[in-house]
């Protein structure tokens, strides 16, 4: 059973997250030759203040 974990900064709509998970499910089905029922996807969301890239939190990066 393929299991995929996605890390995102919080703030996307449920519709956007569902579309992302469906696209990933289809890619895993195609490349791993498994049915949709075998694919598990989890989204782990972090508040912008709790995630950093290049020495700046995402709150700081969003201000630019």
XYZ file of N, CA and C in Angstrom:
192
model
N 0.846 -1.165 0.000
C 0.000 0.000 0.000
C 0.896 1.235 0.000
N 0.935 1.991 -1.082
C 1.708 3.229 -1.110
C 1.085 4.266 -0.175
N 1.941 4.908 0.615
C 1.476 5.958 1.516
C 2.310 7.209 1.275
N 1.618 8.317 1.002
C 2.266 9.570 0.650
C 1.916 10.608 1.711
N 2.933 11.350 2.183
C 2.717 12.442 3.122
C 3.167 13.736 2.457
N 2.307 14.748 2.517
C 2.573 16.040 1.898
C 2.647 17.092 2.997
N 3.711 17.882 3.012
C 3.826 18.988 3.954
C 3.459 20.287 3.266
N 2.520 21.026 3.833
C 2.068 22.304 3.262
C 1.953 23.364 4.342
N 2.138 24.604 3.944
C 1.795 25.713 4.819
C 0.272 25.808 4.819
N -0.306 25.970 5.984
C -1.765 26.033 6.116
C -2.332 27.200 5.326
N -3.580 27.020 4.858
C -4.269 28.115 4.201
C -4.972 27.749 2.908
N -4.725 26.569 2.395
C -5.397 26.175 1.153
C -6.797 25.655 1.451
N -7.684 25.790 0.488
C -9.069 25.358 0.678
C -9.162 23.830 0.637
N -10.220 23.280 1.226
C -10.428 21.836 1.135
C -10.506 21.352 -0.319
N -11.077 22.165 -1.197
C -11.191 21.776 -2.608
C -9.816 21.660 -3.269
N -8.929 22.595 -2.963
C -7.574 22.550 -3.523
C -6.822 21.322 -3.006
N -6.948 21.046 -1.715
C -6.253 19.889 -1.134
C -6.797 18.581 -1.717
N -8.116 18.503 -1.894
C -8.698 17.289 -2.473
C -8.220 17.093 -3.904
N -8.175 18.155 -4.692
C -7.703 18.049 -6.078
C -6.247 17.586 -6.120
N -5.422 18.117 -5.229
C -4.025 17.691 -5.155
C -3.927 16.209 -4.827
N -4.686 15.768 -3.828
C -4.647 14.358 -3.431
C -5.150 13.443 -4.550
N -6.172 13.876 -5.286
C -6.672 13.068 -6.404
C -5.627 12.942 -7.515
N -4.954 14.049 -7.826
C -3.897 14.001 -8.849
C -2.769 13.064 -8.429
N -2.378 13.144 -7.163
C -1.305 12.266 -6.670
C -1.773 10.817 -6.666
N -3.020 10.579 -6.256
C -3.568 9.219 -6.283
C -3.490 8.641 -7.691
N -3.893 9.419 -8.681
C -3.851 8.942 -10.068
C -2.431 8.643 -10.523
N -1.477 9.470 -10.128
C -0.078 9.231 -10.501
C 0.454 7.959 -9.853
N 0.122 7.743 -8.586
C 0.578 6.533 -7.890
C -0.063 5.300 -8.512
N -1.360 5.383 -8.835
C -2.032 4.257 -9.490
C -1.335 3.910 -10.797
N -1.023 4.920 -11.596
C -0.397 4.715 -12.900
C 0.993 4.108 -12.778
N 1.819 4.673 -11.904
C 3.221 4.280 -11.864
C 3.507 3.101 -10.944
N 2.619 2.834 -9.985
C 2.817 1.702 -9.071
C 1.881 0.538 -9.362
N 1.003 0.747 -10.360
C 0.071 -0.306 -10.758
C -0.745 -0.842 -9.582
N -1.368 0.092 -8.856
C -2.214 -0.278 -7.729
C -3.572 0.405 -7.889
N -4.619 -0.139 -7.243
C -5.928 0.517 -7.305
C -5.972 1.717 -6.353
N -6.930 2.601 -6.573
C -7.079 3.795 -5.728
C -7.231 3.422 -4.258
N -7.893 2.319 -3.995
C -8.143 1.896 -2.614
C -6.854 1.568 -1.860
N -5.768 1.351 -2.581
C -4.492 1.026 -1.948
C -3.661 2.259 -1.619
N -4.067 3.416 -2.136
C -3.270 4.637 -1.989
C -3.767 5.441 -0.789
N -2.843 5.748 0.118
C -3.150 6.553 1.301
C -2.356 7.851 1.207
N -3.043 8.981 1.350
C -2.389 10.282 1.272
C -2.775 11.100 2.501
N -1.776 11.692 3.136
C -2.002 12.566 4.287
C -1.373 13.923 4.003
N -2.082 14.976 4.386
C -1.536 16.322 4.297
C -1.260 16.803 5.717
N -0.023 17.188 5.952
C 0.366 17.752 7.236
C 0.547 19.253 7.037
N -0.296 20.036 7.693
C -0.244 21.487 7.522
C 0.469 22.144 8.707
N 1.281 23.136 8.389
C 1.970 23.922 9.403
C 1.513 25.370 9.309
N 1.306 26.021 10.453
C 1.030 27.450 10.402
C 2.234 28.170 9.793
N 2.015 29.262 9.075
C 3.121 29.970 8.434
C 4.241 30.374 9.400
N 3.893 30.632 10.645
C 4.913 31.019 11.632
C 5.770 29.832 12.068
N 5.299 28.612 11.802
C 6.002 27.411 12.242
C 6.775 26.720 11.125
N 6.925 27.389 9.992
C 7.645 26.796 8.866
C 8.626 27.847 8.348
N 9.844 27.399 8.002
C 10.885 28.327 7.583
C 11.565 27.826 6.320
N 11.965 28.780 5.482
C 12.737 28.483 4.284
C 13.749 29.608 4.122
N 14.989 29.259 3.907
C 16.016 30.260 3.679
C 16.226 31.218 4.844
N 15.973 30.736 6.065
C 16.187 31.573 7.242
C 15.061 32.527 7.560
N 13.948 32.422 6.853
C 12.792 33.275 7.123
C 11.556 32.409 7.303
N 10.727 32.781 8.284
C 9.464 32.066 8.422
C 8.584 32.400 7.224
N 7.583 31.606 7.003
C 6.687 31.873 5.886
C 5.865 33.142 6.131
N 5.664 33.530 7.378
C 5.017 34.808 7.667
C 5.884 35.932 7.112
N 7.196 35.860 7.397
C 8.115 36.885 6.883
C 8.184 36.863 5.364
N 8.200 35.688 4.786
C 8.285 35.571 3.325
C 7.027 36.126 2.649
N 5.865 35.957 3.290
C 4.605 36.439 2.716
C 4.507 37.964 2.740
N 5.257 38.619 3.614
C 5.212 40.087 3.711
C 5.916 40.757 2.540
N 6.742 40.007 1.824
C 7.491 40.600 0.714
C 6.631 40.730 -0.516
